[in-house]
mmCIF file of C-alpha atoms in Angstrom:
data_model
loop_
_atom_site.group_PDB
_atom_site.id
_atom_site.type_symbol
_atom_site.label_atom_id
_atom_site.label_comp_id
_atom_site.label_asym_id
_atom_site.label_seq_id
_atom_site.Cartn_x
_atom_site.Cartn_y
_atom_site.Cartn_z
ATOM 1 C CA VAL A 9 0.000 0.000 0.000
ATOM 2 C CA TYR A 10 2.785 2.405 0.925
ATOM 3 C CA LYS A 11 4.981 2.876 -2.146
ATOM 4 C CA ARG A 12 6.902 5.936 -3.246
ATOM 5 C CA GLN A 13 5.459 8.368 -0.746
ATOM 6 C CA LEU A 14 8.025 10.964 -1.847
ATOM 7 C CA GLN A 15 8.399 11.965 -5.496
ATOM 8 C CA LEU A 16 11.092 14.529 -6.217
ATOM 9 C CA ARG A 17 9.858 17.521 -8.214
ATOM 10 C CA TRP A 18 12.857 19.854 -8.113
ATOM 11 C CA HIS A 19 15.862 20.899 -6.035
ATOM 12 C CA ARG A 20 17.977 24.027 -5.728
ATOM 13 C CA GLN A 21 21.338 24.728 -4.082
ATOM 14 C CA LEU A 22 21.000 27.540 -1.518
ATOM 15 C CA ALA A 23 24.315 27.282 0.353
ATOM 16 C CA ARG A 24 27.663 26.060 -0.945
ATOM 17 C CA ARG A 25 29.770 23.747 1.208
ATOM 18 C CA GLY A 26 33.530 23.287 1.128
ATOM 19 C CA VAL A 27 35.098 19.921 0.418
ATOM 20 C CA PHE A 28 36.453 19.725 3.958
ATOM 21 C CA ASP A 29 33.388 20.976 5.845
ATOM 22 C CA TYR A 30 32.883 18.653 8.810
ATOM 23 C CA ARG A 31 29.266 17.793 9.623
ATOM 24 C CA PRO A 32 27.622 20.861 8.093
ATOM 25 C CA GLN A 33 24.162 21.755 9.356
ATOM 26 C CA GLU A 34 21.264 23.810 8.043
ATOM 27 C CA TRP A 35 18.351 24.704 10.332
ATOM 28 C CA ALA A 36 16.058 26.892 8.202
ATOM 29 C CA SER A 37 12.583 25.781 7.105
ATOM 30 C CA ALA A 38 10.469 27.188 4.298
ATOM 31 C CA ALA A 39 7.212 29.131 4.371
ATOM 32 C CA VAL A 40 4.837 28.503 1.475
ATOM 33 C CA THR A 41 1.971 30.735 0.393
ATOM 34 C CA SER A 42 -1.100 29.419 -1.430
ATOM 35 C CA ASP A 43 -0.865 31.877 -4.314
ATOM 36 C CA GLY A 44 2.666 33.233 -4.125
ATOM 37 C CA PRO A 45 6.320 32.319 -3.716
ATOM 38 C CA LEU A 46 8.166 30.061 -1.318
ATOM 39 C CA PHE A 47 10.446 31.814 1.208
ATOM 40 C CA VAL A 48 13.503 30.267 2.884
ATOM 41 C CA GLY A 49 16.898 31.236 4.297
ATOM 42 C CA SER A 50 20.162 29.382 4.835
ATOM 43 C CA SER A 51 23.589 29.478 6.475
ATOM 44 C CA ALA A 52 24.851 31.355 3.395
ATOM 45 C CA ARG A 53 23.358 34.542 4.918
ATOM 46 C CA ARG A 54 20.802 34.751 2.140
ATOM 47 C CA PHE A 55 17.029 34.793 2.264
ATOM 48 C CA VAL A 56 15.309 33.964 -1.010
ATOM 49 C CA ALA A 57 11.908 33.890 -2.686
ATOM 50 C CA LEU A 58 11.379 31.056 -5.174
ATOM 51 C CA ASP A 59 8.494 30.317 -7.494
ATOM 52 C CA GLY A 60 6.637 27.011 -7.576
ATOM 53 C CA ASN A 61 9.309 25.443 -9.774
ATOM 54 C CA GLY A 62 12.249 26.536 -7.651
ATOM 55 C CA ARG A 63 13.245 29.502 -9.834
ATOM 56 C CA LEU A 64 14.668 32.529 -8.027
ATOM 57 C CA ARG A 65 12.428 35.598 -7.727
ATOM 58 C CA TRP A 66 14.656 37.638 -5.466
ATOM 59 C CA ALA A 67 17.422 37.237 -2.880
ATOM 60 C CA LEU A 68 18.297 39.282 0.197
ATOM 61 C CA ARG A 69 21.702 39.334 1.877
ATOM 62 C CA THR A 70 21.444 39.089 5.692
ATOM 63 C CA GLU A 71 24.070 39.810 8.339
ATOM 64 C CA GLY A 72 23.796 36.347 9.910
ATOM 65 C CA ALA A 73 22.858 32.815 8.995
ATOM 66 C CA VAL A 74 19.120 32.122 8.874
ATOM 67 C CA SER A 75 18.162 29.190 11.135
ATOM 68 C CA SER A 76 14.424 29.696 11.435
ATOM 69 C CA ARG A 77 11.087 29.444 9.634
ATOM 70 C CA PRO A 78 9.625 32.702 8.263
ATOM 71 C CA LEU A 79 6.128 34.043 8.875
ATOM 72 C CA VAL A 80 4.199 35.552 5.960
ATOM 73 C CA LEU A 81 2.007 38.565 6.780
ATOM 74 C CA PRO A 82 -0.091 39.185 3.654
ATOM 75 C CA GLN A 83 -2.050 42.020 5.268
ATOM 76 C CA TRP A 84 1.160 44.078 5.319
ATOM 77 C CA GLY A 85 2.792 42.486 2.277
ATOM 78 C CA LEU A 86 5.625 41.261 4.502
ATOM 79 C CA VAL A 87 7.536 38.119 5.344
ATOM 80 C CA CYS A 88 9.257 38.122 8.761
ATOM 81 C CA PHE A 89 12.130 35.924 9.938
ATOM 82 C CA GLY A 90 14.881 35.841 12.530
ATOM 83 C CA ALA A 91 18.594 35.312 11.987
ATOM 84 C CA ASP A 92 21.710 34.400 13.927
ATOM 85 C CA ASP A 93 22.768 38.057 13.878
ATOM 86 C CA GLY A 94 20.014 38.665 16.449
ATOM 87 C CA LYS A 95 17.792 40.607 14.072
ATOM 88 C CA LEU A 96 14.170 40.091 13.183
ATOM 89 C CA TYR A 97 13.738 41.092 9.528
ATOM 90 C CA ALA A 98 10.516 42.311 7.912
ATOM 91 C CA VAL A 99 10.855 42.102 4.136
ATOM 92 C CA GLU A 100 8.455 43.058 1.353
ATOM 93 C CA THR A 101 7.215 39.831 -0.228
ATOM 94 C CA ALA A 102 7.048 41.289 -3.752
ATOM 95 C CA THR A 103 10.512 42.855 -3.922
ATOM 96 C CA GLY A 104 12.734 41.549 -1.107
ATOM 97 C CA LYS A 105 13.229 45.092 0.163
ATOM 98 C CA VAL A 106 13.756 45.367 3.925
ATOM 99 C CA ARG A 107 10.894 47.295 5.505
ATOM 100 C CA TRP A 108 12.305 47.207 9.028
ATOM 101 C CA THR A 109 14.559 45.231 11.385
ATOM 102 C CA TYR A 110 14.572 44.797 15.144
ATOM 103 C CA ALA A 111 17.896 43.949 16.847
ATOM 104 C CA THR A 112 18.308 41.725 19.913
ATOM 105 C CA GLN A 113 21.406 40.519 21.754
ATOM 106 C CA GLY A 114 20.830 36.829 21.014
ATOM 107 C CA THR A 115 20.009 34.583 18.085
ATOM 108 C CA ILE A 116 16.482 34.009 16.753
ATOM 109 C CA SER A 117 15.749 30.429 15.703
ATOM 110 C CA ASN A 118 11.961 30.170 16.125
ATOM 111 C CA VAL A 119 9.200 31.504 13.917
ATOM 112 C CA PRO A 120 7.533 34.709 15.164
ATOM 113 C CA VAL A 121 3.795 34.643 15.829
ATOM 114 C CA LEU A 122 1.145 37.307 15.356
ATOM 115 C CA ALA A 123 -1.245 38.505 18.064
ATOM 116 C CA GLU A 124 -3.556 41.029 16.384
ATOM 117 C CA GLU A 125 -1.036 43.670 15.214
ATOM 118 C CA THR A 126 1.842 42.586 17.457
ATOM 119 C CA LEU A 127 4.643 40.202 16.545
ATOM 120 C CA LEU A 128 5.929 38.013 19.384
ATOM 121 C CA PHE A 129 9.199 36.111 19.183
ATOM 122 C CA THR A 130 11.864 34.600 21.434
ATOM 123 C CA SER A 131 15.635 34.848 21.377
ATOM 124 C CA SER A 132 18.470 32.842 22.892
ATOM 125 C CA GLU A 133 18.614 35.455 25.668
ATOM 126 C CA ASP A 134 15.661 33.582 27.260
ATOM 127 C CA ARG A 135 13.511 36.570 26.392
ATOM 128 C CA ILE A 136 10.212 37.244 24.620
ATOM 129 C CA TYR A 137 9.974 40.379 22.499
ATOM 130 C CA ALA A 138 6.798 42.087 21.304
ATOM 131 C CA VAL A 139 7.045 44.551 18.404
ATOM 132 C CA ASP A 140 4.562 46.313 16.142
ATOM 133 C CA ALA A 141 4.121 44.172 13.025
ATOM 134 C CA ALA A 142 3.852 47.094 10.618
ATOM 135 C CA THR A 143 6.759 49.192 11.928
ATOM 136 C CA GLY A 144 8.957 47.003 14.148
ATOM 137 C CA ARG A 145 8.521 49.408 17.053
ATOM 138 C CA TRP A 146 9.160 47.867 20.506
ATOM 139 C CA ARG A 147 6.078 47.274 22.656
ATOM 140 C CA TRP A 148 7.235 45.094 25.556
ATOM 141 C CA GLN A 149 9.569 42.283 26.538
ATOM 142 C CA TYR A 150 9.671 39.567 29.175
ATOM 143 C CA ASP A 151 12.614 37.513 30.399
ATOM 144 C CA ARG A 152 13.656 35.213 33.211
ATOM 145 C CA GLU A 153 17.002 34.767 34.914
ATOM 146 C CA ALA A 154 18.926 31.821 33.520
ATOM 147 C CA PRO A 155 19.437 29.021 36.064
ATOM 148 C CA GLU A 156 22.792 28.023 37.485
ATOM 149 C CA GLY A 157 24.323 24.763 36.295
ATOM 150 C CA PHE A 158 23.632 22.802 33.131
ATOM 151 C CA THR A 159 21.021 23.676 30.535
ATOM 152 C CA ILE A 160 20.301 22.404 27.045
ATOM 153 C CA GLN A 161 21.141 24.574 24.066
ATOM 154 C CA GLY A 162 18.008 25.910 22.389
ATOM 155 C CA HIS A 163 14.879 27.807 23.357
ATOM 156 C CA ALA A 164 11.144 27.543 22.861
ATOM 157 C CA GLY A 165 9.028 29.685 20.593
ATOM 158 C CA VAL A 166 5.744 31.391 21.461
ATOM 159 C CA ALA A 167 2.180 30.088 21.098
ATOM 160 C CA VAL A 168 -0.767 32.502 21.000
ATOM 161 C CA ARG A 169 -4.494 32.100 21.511
ATOM 162 C CA GLY A 170 -6.697 35.162 21.731
ATOM 163 C CA GLN A 171 -5.176 37.695 24.095
ATOM 164 C CA ARG A 172 -2.689 35.319 25.696
ATOM 165 C CA ALA A 173 0.822 34.227 24.778
ATOM 166 C CA TYR A 174 2.602 31.139 26.133
ATOM 167 C CA ALA A 175 6.292 30.199 26.233
ATOM 168 C CA GLY A 176 8.762 28.080 28.191
ATOM 169 C CA PHE A 177 12.150 29.036 29.602
ATOM 170 C CA SER A 178 15.474 27.434 30.517
ATOM 171 C CA ASP A 179 14.663 27.616 34.248
ATOM 172 C CA GLY A 180 11.887 25.050 33.693
ATOM 173 C CA VAL A 181 9.015 27.543 33.903
ATOM 174 C CA LEU A 182 6.061 27.820 31.524
ATOM 175 C CA VAL A 183 4.532 31.309 31.420
ATOM 176 C CA ALA A 184 1.206 32.731 30.249
ATOM 177 C CA LEU A 185 1.291 36.447 29.401
ATOM 178 C CA ARG A 186 -1.159 39.044 28.158
ATOM 179 C CA ALA A 187 -0.196 39.456 24.526
ATOM 180 C CA SER A 188 -0.921 43.187 24.507
ATOM 181 C CA THR A 189 1.137 44.150 27.566
ATOM 182 C CA GLY A 190 3.386 41.251 28.652
ATOM 183 C CA GLU A 191 1.644 41.093 32.030
ATOM 184 C CA VAL A 192 1.989 37.678 33.677
ATOM 185 C CA VAL A 193 -1.288 35.724 33.902
ATOM 186 C CA TRP A 194 0.154 32.555 35.454
ATOM 187 C CA THR A 195 3.378 30.559 35.711
ATOM 188 C CA ARG A 196 3.924 26.828 36.120
ATOM 189 C CA ARG A 197 7.242 25.259 37.138
ATOM 190 C CA LEU A 198 7.835 21.878 35.512
ATOM 191 C CA ALA A 199 10.278 19.087 36.477
ATOM 192 C CA GLU A 200 10.696 20.327 40.045
ATOM 193 C CA ASP A 201 12.261 17.015 41.092
ATOM 194 C CA LYS A 202 15.044 17.173 38.476
ATOM 195 C CA PRO A 203 18.436 18.686 39.373
ATOM 196 C CA ARG A 204 19.431 19.748 35.829
ATOM 197 C CA PHE A 205 18.311 20.003 32.187
ATOM 198 C CA VAL A 206 14.875 21.257 33.251
ATOM 199 C CA ASP A 207 14.694 23.503 30.156
ATOM 200 C CA VAL A 208 11.295 23.932 28.549
ATOM 201 C CA ASP A 209 12.589 24.076 24.981
ATOM 202 C CA ALA A 210 9.562 22.631 23.168
ATOM 203 C CA THR A 211 7.399 25.386 21.687
ATOM 204 C CA PRO A 212 3.942 25.020 23.303
ATOM 205 C CA VAL A 213 1.193 23.502 21.169
ATOM 206 C CA ILE A 214 -2.452 24.394 21.857
ATOM 207 C CA ALA A 215 -4.944 21.520 21.691
ATOM 208 C CA GLY A 216 -8.449 22.497 22.744
ATOM 209 C CA ASP A 217 -8.327 23.689 26.350
ATOM 210 C CA LEU A 218 -4.874 22.196 26.924
ATOM 211 C CA LEU A 219 -1.372 23.498 26.359
ATOM 212 C CA LEU A 220 1.186 20.820 25.469
ATOM 213 C CA THR A 221 4.866 21.346 26.153
ATOM 214 C CA ALA A 222 7.883 19.464 27.515
ATOM 215 C CA SER A 223 10.739 19.731 29.970
ATOM 216 C CA TYR A 224 13.905 18.210 28.546
ATOM 217 C CA ALA A 225 14.599 16.273 31.743
ATOM 218 C CA SER A 226 11.155 14.965 32.617
ATOM 219 C CA GLY A 227 8.911 14.745 29.563
ATOM 220 C CA VAL A 228 5.598 15.923 28.134
ATOM 221 C CA TYR A 229 3.050 17.951 30.090
ATOM 222 C CA ALA A 230 -0.571 18.788 29.344
ATOM 223 C CA ILE A 231 -1.410 22.080 31.061
ATOM 224 C CA ALA A 232 -4.810 23.732 31.487
ATOM 225 C CA ILE A 233 -4.661 26.763 29.248
ATOM 226 C CA ASP A 234 -6.766 28.951 31.571
ATOM 227 C CA ASN A 235 -4.927 28.496 34.902
ATOM 228 C CA GLY A 236 -1.748 26.465 34.337
ATOM 229 C CA SER A 237 -2.764 23.363 36.307
ATOM 230 C CA VAL A 238 -1.222 20.046 35.199
ATOM 231 C CA HIS A 239 -3.728 17.623 33.620
ATOM 232 C CA TRP A 240 -1.203 14.867 32.950
ATOM 233 C CA HIS A 241 2.504 14.188 32.592
ATOM 234 C CA PHE A 242 4.222 11.591 30.407
ATOM 235 C CA PRO A 243 7.845 10.882 31.466
ATOM 236 C CA VAL A 244 10.335 10.687 28.589
ATOM 237 C CA GLU A 245 13.721 12.366 28.425
ATOM 238 C CA GLY A 246 14.961 14.683 25.712
ATOM 239 C CA VAL A 247 11.744 15.967 24.108
ATOM 240 C CA SER A 248 12.498 18.965 21.903
ATOM 241 C CA ALA A 249 9.326 19.351 19.811
ATOM 242 C CA LEU A 250 5.642 18.367 19.739
ATOM 243 C CA ALA A 251 2.837 18.180 17.196
ATOM 244 C CA VAL A 252 -0.879 17.380 17.462
ATOM 245 C CA ALA A 253 -2.940 15.708 14.723
ATOM 246 C CA PRO A 254 -6.583 16.609 13.983
ATOM 247 C CA SER A 255 -7.485 13.250 15.538
ATOM 248 C CA GLY A 256 -6.004 14.400 18.846
ATOM 249 C CA MET A 257 -2.918 12.157 18.665
ATOM 250 C CA ILE A 258 0.186 13.812 20.090
ATOM 251 C CA PHE A 259 3.645 13.237 18.628
ATOM 252 C CA ALA A 260 6.900 14.003 20.441
ATOM 253 C CA SER A 261 10.443 14.082 19.076
ATOM 254 C CA ALA A 262 12.885 12.931 21.764
ATOM 255 C CA ALA A 263 16.671 12.712 21.595
ATOM 256 C CA GLU A 264 16.772 9.582 23.745
ATOM 257 C CA VAL A 265 14.042 7.422 22.182
ATOM 258 C CA GLY A 266 13.113 8.890 18.771
ATOM 259 C CA LEU A 267 9.390 9.388 18.101
ATOM 260 C CA VAL A 268 6.623 8.810 20.643
ATOM 261 C CA ALA A 269 2.873 8.923 19.968
ATOM 262 C CA LEU A 270 0.407 9.623 22.801
ATOM 263 C CA ASP A 271 -3.350 9.787 22.978
ATOM 264 C CA ARG A 272 -5.118 12.896 24.255
ATOM 265 C CA ARG A 273 -4.958 11.540 27.827
ATOM 266 C CA GLY A 274 -1.190 11.135 27.714
ATOM 267 C CA ARG A 275 -1.102 7.355 27.230
ATOM 268 C CA GLU A 276 1.541 5.894 24.931
ATOM 269 C CA ILE A 277 0.277 4.496 21.614
ATOM 270 C CA TRP A 278 3.608 3.661 19.995
ATOM 271 C CA ARG A 279 7.260 4.640 19.891
ATOM 272 C CA GLN A 280 9.690 4.425 16.991
ATOM 273 C CA ALA A 281 13.465 4.605 17.362
ATOM 274 C CA MET A 282 15.350 6.775 14.900
ATOM 275 C CA PRO A 283 18.379 5.127 13.239
ATOM 276 C CA ARG A 284 20.843 7.889 14.175
ATOM 277 C CA GLY A 285 20.734 11.502 15.185
ATOM 278 C CA VAL A 286 18.203 13.741 16.885
ATOM 279 C CA PRO A 287 14.743 13.894 15.254
ATOM 280 C CA SER A 288 13.389 17.265 14.187
ATOM 281 C CA ALA A 289 9.981 18.684 14.981
ATOM 282 C CA PRO A 290 7.409 16.229 13.578
ATOM 283 C CA VAL A 291 5.177 17.333 10.700
ATOM 284 C CA ILE A 292 1.741 15.750 10.208
ATOM 285 C CA THR A 293 0.376 15.579 6.699
ATOM 286 C CA GLY A 294 -2.636 13.351 6.095
ATOM 287 C CA GLU A 295 -1.872 9.788 7.167
ATOM 288 C CA TYR A 296 1.853 10.455 7.366
ATOM 289 C CA LEU A 297 4.235 11.703 10.019
ATOM 290 C CA VAL A 298 7.372 13.269 8.550
ATOM 291 C CA VAL A 299 10.535 13.999 10.490
ATOM 292 C CA THR A 300 14.194 14.637 9.701
ATOM 293 C CA GLY A 301 17.303 13.202 11.358
ATOM 294 C CA THR A 302 20.505 15.167 11.871
ATOM 295 C CA GLU A 303 22.660 12.244 10.664
ATOM 296 C CA THR A 304 20.245 10.438 8.361
ATOM 297 C CA GLY A 305 17.695 12.291 6.279
ATOM 298 C CA LEU A 306 13.982 12.635 5.696
ATOM 299 C CA HIS A 307 11.806 9.917 7.268
ATOM 300 C CA VAL A 308 8.195 9.213 6.345
ATOM 301 C CA ALA A 309 6.268 7.155 8.910
ATOM 302 C CA SER A 310 2.707 6.006 9.379
ATOM 303 C CA ALA A 311 1.043 8.375 11.840
ATOM 304 C CA ARG A 312 -1.205 5.553 13.008
ATOM 305 C CA THR A 313 1.467 2.919 13.748
ATOM 306 C CA GLY A 314 4.822 4.702 13.653
ATOM 307 C CA ARG A 315 6.176 2.268 11.063
ATOM 308 C CA LEU A 316 8.924 3.849 8.974
ATOM 309 C CA LEU A 317 7.840 3.780 5.333
ATOM 310 C CA GLN A 318 10.526 5.662 3.445
ATOM 311 C CA LEU A 319 13.897 7.328 3.963
ATOM 312 C CA PHE A 320 15.435 9.975 1.741
ATOM 313 C CA ASP A 321 19.128 10.477 2.540
ATOM 314 C CA PRO A 322 20.834 13.232 0.506
ATOM 315 C CA GLY A 323 24.117 12.789 2.377
ATOM 316 C CA GLN A 324 25.211 14.568 5.599
ATOM 317 C CA GLY A 325 21.683 14.290 7.008
ATOM 318 C CA ILE A 326 18.915 16.866 7.428
ATOM 319 C CA SER A 327 18.612 18.999 10.578
ATOM 320 C CA ALA A 328 15.899 21.440 9.458
ATOM 321 C CA PRO A 329 12.248 20.502 10.043
ATOM 322 C CA PRO A 330 10.306 19.887 6.815
ATOM 323 C CA THR A 331 7.422 22.037 5.589
ATOM 324 C CA ALA A 332 4.232 20.464 4.193
ATOM 325 C CA ALA A 333 1.807 22.487 2.047
ATOM 326 C CA GLY A 334 -0.573 21.738 -0.805
ATOM 327 C CA GLY A 335 0.457 18.121 -1.203
ATOM 328 C CA MET A 336 4.126 19.116 -1.367
ATOM 329 C CA LEU A 337 6.984 18.687 1.093
ATOM 330 C CA TYR A 338 9.978 21.048 1.240
ATOM 331 C CA VAL A 339 13.181 20.429 3.179
ATOM 332 C CA LEU A 340 16.683 21.924 3.296
ATOM 333 C CA SER A 341 19.507 19.381 3.600
ATOM 334 C CA ASN A 342 22.674 19.893 5.628
ATOM 335 C CA VAL A 343 24.658 20.425 2.431
ATOM 336 C CA GLY A 344 22.467 23.439 1.622
ATOM 337 C CA ARG A 345 20.181 21.963 -1.051
ATOM 338 C CA LEU A 346 16.437 22.616 -0.920
ATOM 339 C CA PHE A 347 14.321 19.671 -2.093
ATOM 340 C CA ALA A 348 10.677 19.808 -3.178
ATOM 341 C CA PHE A 349 8.714 16.535 -3.127
ATOM 342 C CA ALA A 350 5.192 15.570 -4.028
ATOM 343 C CA LEU A 351 3.818 13.516 -1.142
ATOM 344 C CA ARG A 352 1.501 10.719 -2.285
#
């Protein structure tokens, strides 16, 4: 039944690698619009717009490598993305002209999110920034003091519902804020019994009246979105990303075990080891679960059973999470080549 899930349509080199580059890595994911171009950055310090066949529309030189997914804002004619130079860029989708930038003191590796007319994003400073989407003007920021001792490299992005924003921090705390002001609504400390690696690095995912996130040391938590109380906890070490299917199934990418599927009550359905490397954020598309491996490539699995159905290995692995849109799958390999597949 499962044959040739991936069918290559085109590919394009975005970043050149030297012959002696040791374990190169690319972290950027693409954003795809329904009636316009595809946008993606790379370690080559370039952000590009491509048409549906991979042809270049325009290219923008950035001051740092791009390691994030962009956000398209059609109401302003903008595409916004963060870079390793600490800047959030707002670029005109039609021309590639920079409308505005906002500079931080860290790196930006998560996609910004929109709350009405405010853009919210996190940086490696363990800080949330809120800026005006049209102008880039600062509105508020929120940060927490980094804990003493060991933490995991990385940081969570922001989730938004209505007037509230949610994010996790390296001190093991999940925070709900008023999106308009940054005022704290509630906080919840996770993994209180763990001495280290308590980081909440998984970007929260909203599922109904629950907020799903994870502490690296102790596993997945389902939190009541209104008051921060814990509904359930599933212990598994090393979770870095979560996804929820329309059916309510929850998928977690974990460095220690690979992929884990849970039901909406936090009970394990299946787990699937990854051959090598850390799995990326899982992407759900129809009956498939798609994930990349830092040392392997692009894996297609059955969302229902976890069985691995296909592997695409371009060499040097794939670190960047894939993007699924309109029956297509886009992914940037660690050697800097963007691949576009039809997913059957």
